[in-house]
Amino acid sequence: DAGITQSPRHKVTETGTPVTLRCHQTENHRYMYWYRQDPGHGLRLIHYSYGVKDTDKGEVSDGYSVSRSKTEDFLLTLESATSSQTSVYFCAIMSGFEGNTIYFGEGSWLTVV
Amino acid sequence: AQRVTQPEKLLSVFKGAPVELKCNYSYSGSPELFWYVQYSRQRLQLLLRHISRESIKGFTADLNKGETSFHLKKPFAQEEDSAMYYCALSGYQAGTALIFGKGTTLSVSS
């Protein structure tokens, strides 16, 4: 499982509330990613990080922010959740030893009502 | 533009039949190509990398740069192959995020 854990695994929240998803890794990987998975869209990159305090936007970053204050934790925050952010969120890491192969966490199911 | 196209949303085959999941890509340069598999409500798992040229669970994929394709093949499908399959590409620069296709659901029935 590449030492990745996501929390919470399932969450239901109300429109307009802030939500933070956590990705924790135990193997000191430099690169971390947040994707969202939606039917008909596949996986789309939200944000990524290439080191502590080094982050950048992906394809669908609007409405999301991230932080990485420690190597092991990459946080994804929905500042004010909307129904369009109902999705499955996957964290991933890049091992660096197998080219650009990435390994995924188990996913966080978020429902915004 | 960098893009991965999986033209089939759903592919249904019978057990023992050959399978080919199509993947075409657009990339300015030499990409790394991958196939990932996702079983029902589980994490995505790496199936193949074109660089390694391995055969995993009987699946193979050949990179055709002329046709910009990386089709996934298996000669004899099994019911346990039923899953969602994603093709993805990345640049060779370290840390380059993967771009995914929209996925193909493979359904194998007996």
PDB file of C-alpha atoms in Angstrom:
ATOM      1  CA  ASP A   1       0.000   0.000   0.000  1.00  0.00           C
ATOM      2  CA  ALA A   2       3.100   2.272  -0.243  1.00  0.00           C
ATOM      3  CA  GLY A   3       2.480   3.436   3.315  1.00  0.00           C
ATOM      4  CA  ILE A   4      -0.331   5.839   2.409  1.00  0.00           C
ATOM      5  CA  THR A   5      -3.333   6.456   4.620  1.00  0.00           C
ATOM      6  CA  GLN A   6      -6.180   8.848   3.981  1.00  0.00           C
ATOM      7  CA  SER A   7      -8.581  10.292   6.513  1.00  0.00           C
ATOM      8  CA  PRO A   8     -11.454  10.503   6.813  1.00  0.00           C
ATOM      9  CA  ARG A   9     -12.412   7.650   4.539  1.00  0.00           C
ATOM     10  CA  HIS A  10     -16.036   8.747   4.372  1.00  0.00           C
ATOM     11  CA  LYS A  11     -17.592  12.100   5.137  1.00  0.00           C
ATOM     12  CA  VAL A  12     -20.923  13.796   4.613  1.00  0.00           C
ATOM     13  CA  THR A  13     -20.916  17.543   4.983  1.00  0.00           C
ATOM     14  CA  GLU A  14     -23.198  20.482   4.295  1.00  0.00           C
ATOM     15  CA  THR A  15     -22.813  23.016   1.552  1.00  0.00           C
ATOM     16  CA  GLY A  16     -20.729  25.959   2.639  1.00  0.00           C
ATOM     17  CA  THR A  17     -18.767  24.202   5.350  1.00  0.00           C
ATOM     18  CA  PRO A  18     -14.980  23.797   5.248  1.00  0.00           C
ATOM     19  CA  VAL A  19     -13.586  20.288   4.876  1.00  0.00           C
ATOM     20  CA  THR A  20     -10.025  19.025   5.218  1.00  0.00           C
ATOM     21  CA  LEU A  21      -8.833  15.681   3.914  1.00  0.00           C
ATOM     22  CA  ARG A  22      -5.555  14.311   5.154  1.00  0.00           C
ATOM     23  CA  CYS A  23      -3.008  12.171   3.365  1.00  0.00           C
ATOM     24  CA  HIS A  24      -0.281  10.633   5.472  1.00  0.00           C
ATOM     25  CA  GLN A  25       2.710   8.682   4.165  1.00  0.00           C
ATOM     26  CA  THR A  26       5.347   6.831   6.108  1.00  0.00           C
ATOM     27  CA  GLU A  27       8.094   6.378   3.515  1.00  0.00           C
ATOM     28  CA  ASN A  28       9.477   9.904   3.127  1.00  0.00           C
ATOM     29  CA  HIS A  29       8.427  10.352  -0.513  1.00  0.00           C
ATOM     30  CA  ARG A  30       9.039  13.762  -1.997  1.00  0.00           C
ATOM     31  CA  TYR A  31       6.148  13.979  -4.458  1.00  0.00           C
ATOM     32  CA  MET A  32       2.492  13.827  -3.420  1.00  0.00           C
ATOM     33  CA  TYR A  33      -0.711  14.366  -5.369  1.00  0.00           C
ATOM     34  CA  TRP A  34      -4.427  14.855  -4.888  1.00  0.00           C
ATOM     35  CA  TYR A  35      -6.806  13.575  -7.566  1.00  0.00           C
ATOM     36  CA  ARG A  36     -10.546  13.439  -7.729  1.00  0.00           C
ATOM     37  CA  GLN A  37     -12.417  10.623  -9.430  1.00  0.00           C
ATOM     38  CA  ASP A  38     -15.791  11.200 -11.058  1.00  0.00           C
ATOM     39  CA  PRO A  39     -17.867   9.057 -13.415  1.00  0.00           C
ATOM     40  CA  GLY A  40     -17.237  10.064 -16.996  1.00  0.00           C
ATOM     41  CA  HIS A  41     -14.198  12.128 -16.090  1.00  0.00           C
ATOM     42  CA  GLY A  42     -11.727   9.578 -14.837  1.00  0.00           C
ATOM     43  CA  LEU A  43      -9.092  10.970 -12.501  1.00  0.00           C
ATOM     44  CA  ARG A  44      -8.224  14.638 -12.543  1.00  0.00           C
ATOM     45  CA  LEU A  45      -5.329  16.287 -10.762  1.00  0.00           C
ATOM     46  CA  ILE A  46      -6.286  18.873  -8.140  1.00  0.00           C
ATOM     47  CA  HIS A  47      -2.960  19.877  -6.579  1.00  0.00           C
ATOM     48  CA  TYR A  48       0.456  18.382  -6.134  1.00  0.00           C
ATOM     49  CA  SER A  49       3.511  18.873  -3.969  1.00  0.00           C
ATOM     50  CA  TYR A  50       7.194  18.435  -4.703  1.00  0.00           C
ATOM     51  CA  GLY A  51       8.408  19.030  -1.174  1.00  0.00           C
ATOM     52  CA  VAL A  52       7.636  20.691   2.106  1.00  0.00           C
ATOM     53  CA  LYS A  53       5.880  24.002   1.462  1.00  0.00           C
ATOM     54  CA  ASP A  54       6.239  23.469  -2.316  1.00  0.00           C
ATOM     55  CA  THR A  55       2.879  22.961  -3.983  1.00  0.00           C
ATOM     56  CA  ASP A  56       1.286  23.723  -7.309  1.00  0.00           C
ATOM     57  CA  LYS A  57      -2.094  23.655  -8.991  1.00  0.00           C
ATOM     58  CA  GLY A  58      -3.437  20.916 -11.163  1.00  0.00           C
ATOM     59  CA  GLU A  59      -6.193  20.764 -13.737  1.00  0.00           C
ATOM     60  CA  VAL A  60      -9.150  21.285 -11.367  1.00  0.00           C
ATOM     61  CA  SER A  61      -7.784  23.374  -8.489  1.00  0.00           C
ATOM     62  CA  ASP A  62     -10.578  25.958  -8.183  1.00  0.00           C
ATOM     63  CA  GLY A  63     -12.231  25.737  -4.777  1.00  0.00           C
ATOM     64  CA  TYR A  64      -9.376  23.723  -3.267  1.00  0.00           C
ATOM     65  CA  SER A  65      -6.241  24.594  -1.342  1.00  0.00           C
ATOM     66  CA  VAL A  66      -3.432  22.408  -0.033  1.00  0.00           C
ATOM     67  CA  SER A  67      -0.715  22.535   2.542  1.00  0.00           C
ATOM     68  CA  ARG A  68       2.373  20.500   3.221  1.00  0.00           C
ATOM     69  CA  SER A  69       4.164  21.546   6.384  1.00  0.00           C
ATOM     70  CA  LYS A  70       5.765  18.141   6.913  1.00  0.00           C
ATOM     71  CA  THR A  71       7.055  15.587   4.426  1.00  0.00           C
ATOM     72  CA  GLU A  72       4.594  12.979   5.620  1.00  0.00           C
ATOM     73  CA  ASP A  73       1.363  14.995   5.474  1.00  0.00           C
ATOM     74  CA  PHE A  74      -0.425  16.558   2.506  1.00  0.00           C
ATOM     75  CA  LEU A  75      -3.707  18.242   3.368  1.00  0.00           C
ATOM     76  CA  LEU A  76      -6.491  19.090   0.934  1.00  0.00           C
ATOM     77  CA  THR A  77      -8.969  21.747   2.047  1.00  0.00           C
ATOM     78  CA  LEU A  78     -12.304  22.647   0.544  1.00  0.00           C
ATOM     79  CA  GLU A  79     -12.768  26.161   1.884  1.00  0.00           C
ATOM     80  CA  SER A  80     -16.528  26.199   1.327  1.00  0.00           C
ATOM     81  CA  ALA A  81     -17.832  22.882   0.091  1.00  0.00           C
ATOM     82  CA  THR A  82     -20.233  22.772  -2.851  1.00  0.00           C
ATOM     83  CA  SER A  83     -22.303  19.914  -4.241  1.00  0.00           C
ATOM     84  CA  SER A  84     -20.026  19.775  -7.302  1.00  0.00           C
ATOM     85  CA  GLN A  85     -17.228  18.711  -4.977  1.00  0.00           C
ATOM     86  CA  THR A  86     -19.025  15.510  -4.097  1.00  0.00           C
ATOM     87  CA  SER A  87     -16.475  12.993  -5.299  1.00  0.00           C
ATOM     88  CA  VAL A  88     -13.937  10.357  -4.379  1.00  0.00           C
ATOM     89  CA  TYR A  89     -10.592  11.895  -3.531  1.00  0.00           C
ATOM     90  CA  PHE A  90      -7.382   9.933  -3.965  1.00  0.00           C
ATOM     91  CA  CYS A  91      -4.016  10.834  -2.604  1.00  0.00           C
ATOM     92  CA  ALA A  92      -0.957   9.463  -4.381  1.00  0.00           C
ATOM     93  CA  ILE A  93       2.780   9.398  -3.941  1.00  0.00           C
ATOM     94  CA  MET A  94       5.603   8.988  -6.417  1.00  0.00           C
ATOM     95  CA  SER A  95       8.265   6.598  -5.274  1.00  0.00           C
ATOM     96  CA  GLY A  96      11.046   7.981  -7.444  1.00  0.00           C
ATOM     97  CA  PHE A  97      12.550   4.514  -7.844  1.00  0.00           C
ATOM     98  CA  GLU A  98      10.268   3.365 -10.646  1.00  0.00           C
ATOM     99  CA  GLY A  99      10.258   6.322 -13.005  1.00  0.00           C
ATOM    100  CA  ASN A 100       7.156   8.407 -12.493  1.00  0.00           C
ATOM    101  CA  THR A 101       5.034   5.542 -11.208  1.00  0.00           C
ATOM    102  CA  ILE A 102       2.565   6.718  -8.604  1.00  0.00           C
ATOM    103  CA  TYR A 103       0.858   4.742  -5.858  1.00  0.00           C
ATOM    104  CA  PHE A 104      -2.558   5.570  -4.526  1.00  0.00           C
ATOM    105  CA  GLY A 105      -4.198   5.707  -1.157  1.00  0.00           C
ATOM    106  CA  GLU A 106      -7.531   4.024  -0.514  1.00  0.00           C
ATOM    107  CA  GLY A 107      -9.623   7.080  -1.265  1.00  0.00           C
ATOM    108  CA  SER A 108     -11.886   9.429   0.664  1.00  0.00           C
ATOM    109  CA  TRP A 109     -15.581   9.446  -0.221  1.00  0.00           C
ATOM    110  CA  LEU A 110     -16.972  12.951   0.250  1.00  0.00           C
ATOM    111  CA  THR A 111     -20.642  13.830  -0.085  1.00  0.00           C
ATOM    112  CA  VAL A 112     -21.725  17.473   0.049  1.00  0.00           C
ATOM    113  CA  VAL A 113     -25.450  17.894   0.741  1.00  0.00           C
TER     114      VAL A 113
ATOM    115  CA  ALA B   1      -2.023  19.298 -25.653  1.00  0.00           C
ATOM    116  CA  GLN B   2      -1.345  16.328 -23.451  1.00  0.00           C
ATOM    117  CA  ARG B   3      -4.222  13.932 -23.555  1.00  0.00           C
ATOM    118  CA  VAL B   4      -5.114  10.292 -23.025  1.00  0.00           C
ATOM    119  CA  THR B   5      -8.087   8.850 -24.867  1.00  0.00           C
ATOM    120  CA  GLN B   6      -9.819   5.616 -23.974  1.00  0.00           C
ATOM    121  CA  PRO B   7     -12.555   5.341 -26.588  1.00  0.00           C
ATOM    122  CA  GLU B   8     -14.615   2.617 -24.904  1.00  0.00           C
ATOM    123  CA  LYS B   9     -16.505   3.294 -21.694  1.00  0.00           C
ATOM    124  CA  LEU B  10     -17.522  -0.350 -21.394  1.00  0.00           C
ATOM    125  CA  LEU B  11     -16.155  -3.540 -22.865  1.00  0.00           C
ATOM    126  CA  SER B  12     -18.086  -6.746 -22.298  1.00  0.00           C
ATOM    127  CA  VAL B  13     -16.567 -10.114 -23.166  1.00  0.00           C
ATOM    128  CA  PHE B  14     -17.095 -13.759 -22.316  1.00  0.00           C
ATOM    129  CA  LYS B  15     -14.699 -15.731 -20.184  1.00  0.00           C
ATOM    130  CA  GLY B  16     -11.892 -17.138 -22.307  1.00  0.00           C
ATOM    131  CA  ALA B  17     -12.256 -14.518 -25.042  1.00  0.00           C
ATOM    132  CA  PRO B  18      -9.389 -12.190 -25.997  1.00  0.00           C
ATOM    133  CA  VAL B  19      -9.450  -8.686 -24.603  1.00  0.00           C
ATOM    134  CA  GLU B  20      -8.061  -5.448 -25.991  1.00  0.00           C
ATOM    135  CA  LEU B  21      -8.534  -2.188 -24.139  1.00  0.00           C
ATOM    136  CA  LYS B  22      -7.615   0.739 -26.331  1.00  0.00           C
ATOM    137  CA  CYS B  23      -5.539   3.737 -25.312  1.00  0.00           C
ATOM    138  CA  ASN B  24      -4.341   6.555 -27.525  1.00  0.00           C
ATOM    139  CA  TYR B  25      -2.326   9.496 -26.380  1.00  0.00           C
ATOM    140  CA  SER B  26      -1.198  12.936 -27.440  1.00  0.00           C
ATOM    141  CA  TYR B  27       2.072  14.227 -26.033  1.00  0.00           C
ATOM    142  CA  SER B  28       4.838  16.475 -27.316  1.00  0.00           C
ATOM    143  CA  GLY B  29       7.861  14.406 -26.450  1.00  0.00           C
ATOM    144  CA  SER B  30       8.490  10.890 -25.200  1.00  0.00           C
ATOM    145  CA  PRO B  31       6.044   9.964 -22.474  1.00  0.00           C
ATOM    146  CA  GLU B  32       5.966   7.219 -19.922  1.00  0.00           C
ATOM    147  CA  LEU B  33       2.824   5.127 -20.318  1.00  0.00           C
ATOM    148  CA  PHE B  34       0.991   3.194 -17.622  1.00  0.00           C
ATOM    149  CA  TRP B  35      -2.054   1.036 -17.085  1.00  0.00           C
ATOM    150  CA  TYR B  36      -3.813   1.100 -13.723  1.00  0.00           C
ATOM    151  CA  VAL B  37      -6.636  -1.172 -12.560  1.00  0.00           C
ATOM    152  CA  GLN B  38      -9.332  -0.450 -10.012  1.00  0.00           C
ATOM    153  CA  TYR B  39     -11.462  -3.221  -8.568  1.00  0.00           C
ATOM    154  CA  SER B  40     -14.810  -2.271  -7.117  1.00  0.00           C
ATOM    155  CA  ARG B  41     -14.442   0.648  -4.659  1.00  0.00           C
ATOM    156  CA  GLN B  42     -10.755  -0.043  -4.079  1.00  0.00           C
ATOM    157  CA  ARG B  43      -7.605   1.959  -4.659  1.00  0.00           C
ATOM    158  CA  LEU B  44      -6.069   2.135  -8.102  1.00  0.00           C
ATOM    159  CA  GLN B  45      -3.252  -0.338  -8.549  1.00  0.00           C
ATOM    160  CA  LEU B  46      -0.428  -0.218 -11.040  1.00  0.00           C
ATOM    161  CA  LEU B  47      -0.849  -2.926 -13.652  1.00  0.00           C
ATOM    162  CA  LEU B  48       1.854  -2.158 -16.219  1.00  0.00           C
ATOM    163  CA  ARG B  49       4.551   0.353 -17.145  1.00  0.00           C
ATOM    164  CA  HIS B  50       5.704   0.421 -20.737  1.00  0.00           C
ATOM    165  CA  ILE B  51       9.332   0.754 -19.644  1.00  0.00           C
ATOM    166  CA  SER B  52       9.312  -2.484 -17.687  1.00  0.00           C
ATOM    167  CA  ARG B  53       7.778  -4.510 -20.527  1.00  0.00           C
ATOM    168  CA  GLU B  54       6.386  -6.973 -17.997  1.00  0.00           C
ATOM    169  CA  SER B  55       3.368  -9.211 -18.247  1.00  0.00           C
ATOM    170  CA  ILE B  56       1.164  -8.899 -15.178  1.00  0.00           C
ATOM    171  CA  LYS B  57      -1.844 -11.172 -14.613  1.00  0.00           C
ATOM    172  CA  GLY B  58      -1.532 -12.201 -18.251  1.00  0.00           C
ATOM    173  CA  PHE B  59      -1.874  -8.616 -19.518  1.00  0.00           C
ATOM    174  CA  THR B  60       0.603  -7.025 -21.901  1.00  0.00           C
ATOM    175  CA  ALA B  61       0.802  -3.631 -23.558  1.00  0.00           C
ATOM    176  CA  ASP B  62       3.062  -2.393 -26.317  1.00  0.00           C
ATOM    177  CA  LEU B  63       3.869   1.220 -26.914  1.00  0.00           C
ATOM    178  CA  ASN B  64       3.366   2.123 -30.582  1.00  0.00           C
ATOM    179  CA  LYS B  65       4.882   5.550 -31.061  1.00  0.00           C
ATOM    180  CA  GLY B  66       3.827   5.739 -34.706  1.00  0.00           C
ATOM    181  CA  GLU B  67       0.168   5.262 -33.828  1.00  0.00           C
ATOM    182  CA  THR B  68       0.565   6.925 -30.409  1.00  0.00           C
ATOM    183  CA  SER B  69      -1.162   3.977 -28.808  1.00  0.00           C
ATOM    184  CA  PHE B  70      -0.657   1.788 -25.751  1.00  0.00           C
ATOM    185  CA  HIS B  71      -3.373  -0.844 -25.992  1.00  0.00           C
ATOM    186  CA  LEU B  72      -3.793  -3.380 -23.189  1.00  0.00           C
ATOM    187  CA  LYS B  73      -4.240  -6.991 -24.245  1.00  0.00           C
ATOM    188  CA  LYS B  74      -4.952 -10.344 -22.696  1.00  0.00           C
ATOM    189  CA  PRO B  75      -5.439 -13.522 -24.740  1.00  0.00           C
ATOM    190  CA  PHE B  76      -7.977 -15.204 -22.446  1.00  0.00           C
ATOM    191  CA  ALA B  77     -10.153 -13.104 -20.163  1.00  0.00           C
ATOM    192  CA  GLN B  78     -11.077 -14.312 -16.670  1.00  0.00           C
ATOM    193  CA  GLU B  79     -14.042 -13.246 -14.555  1.00  0.00           C
ATOM    194  CA  GLU B  80     -11.682 -11.789 -11.973  1.00  0.00           C
ATOM    195  CA  ASP B  81     -10.417  -9.365 -14.624  1.00  0.00           C
ATOM    196  CA  SER B  82     -13.692  -7.445 -14.349  1.00  0.00           C
ATOM    197  CA  ALA B  83     -12.672  -3.966 -13.193  1.00  0.00           C
ATOM    198  CA  MET B  84     -12.106  -0.395 -14.298  1.00  0.00           C
ATOM    199  CA  TYR B  85      -8.920   0.147 -16.305  1.00  0.00           C
ATOM    200  CA  TYR B  86      -7.168   3.473 -16.674  1.00  0.00           C
ATOM    201  CA  CYS B  87      -4.451   4.395 -19.125  1.00  0.00           C
ATOM    202  CA  ALA B  88      -2.124   7.195 -18.002  1.00  0.00           C
ATOM    203  CA  LEU B  89       0.889   9.094 -19.231  1.00  0.00           C
ATOM    204  CA  SER B  90       3.641  11.167 -17.708  1.00  0.00           C
ATOM    205  CA  GLY B  91       6.635  13.071 -18.907  1.00  0.00           C
ATOM    206  CA  TYR B  92      10.084  11.787 -18.019  1.00  0.00           C
ATOM    207  CA  GLN B  93      10.952  14.699 -15.762  1.00  0.00           C
ATOM    208  CA  ALA B  94      10.942  13.471 -12.188  1.00  0.00           C
ATOM    209  CA  GLY B  95       7.753  14.234 -10.349  1.00  0.00           C
ATOM    210  CA  THR B  96       5.641  14.917 -13.414  1.00  0.00           C
ATOM    211  CA  ALA B  97       2.055  14.167 -12.497  1.00  0.00           C
ATOM    212  CA  LEU B  98       0.190  11.489 -14.400  1.00  0.00           C
ATOM    213  CA  ILE B  99      -2.576  12.391 -16.832  1.00  0.00           C
ATOM    214  CA  PHE B 100      -5.336   9.805 -16.907  1.00  0.00           C
ATOM    215  CA  GLY B 101      -7.852   8.721 -19.485  1.00  0.00           C
ATOM    216  CA  LYS B 102     -11.500   8.468 -18.511  1.00  0.00           C
ATOM    217  CA  GLY B 103     -11.300   4.738 -18.011  1.00  0.00           C
ATOM    218  CA  THR B 104     -12.813   1.616 -19.509  1.00  0.00           C
ATOM    219  CA  THR B 105     -14.946  -0.790 -17.524  1.00  0.00           C
ATOM    220  CA  LEU B 106     -14.192  -4.382 -18.426  1.00  0.00           C
ATOM    221  CA  SER B 107     -16.954  -6.866 -17.718  1.00  0.00           C
ATOM    222  CA  VAL B 108     -16.149 -10.558 -18.105  1.00  0.00           C
ATOM    223  CA  SER B 109     -19.063 -12.969 -17.885  1.00  0.00           C
ATOM    224  CA  SER B 110     -19.249 -16.741 -17.989  1.00  0.00           C
TER     225      SER B 110
END
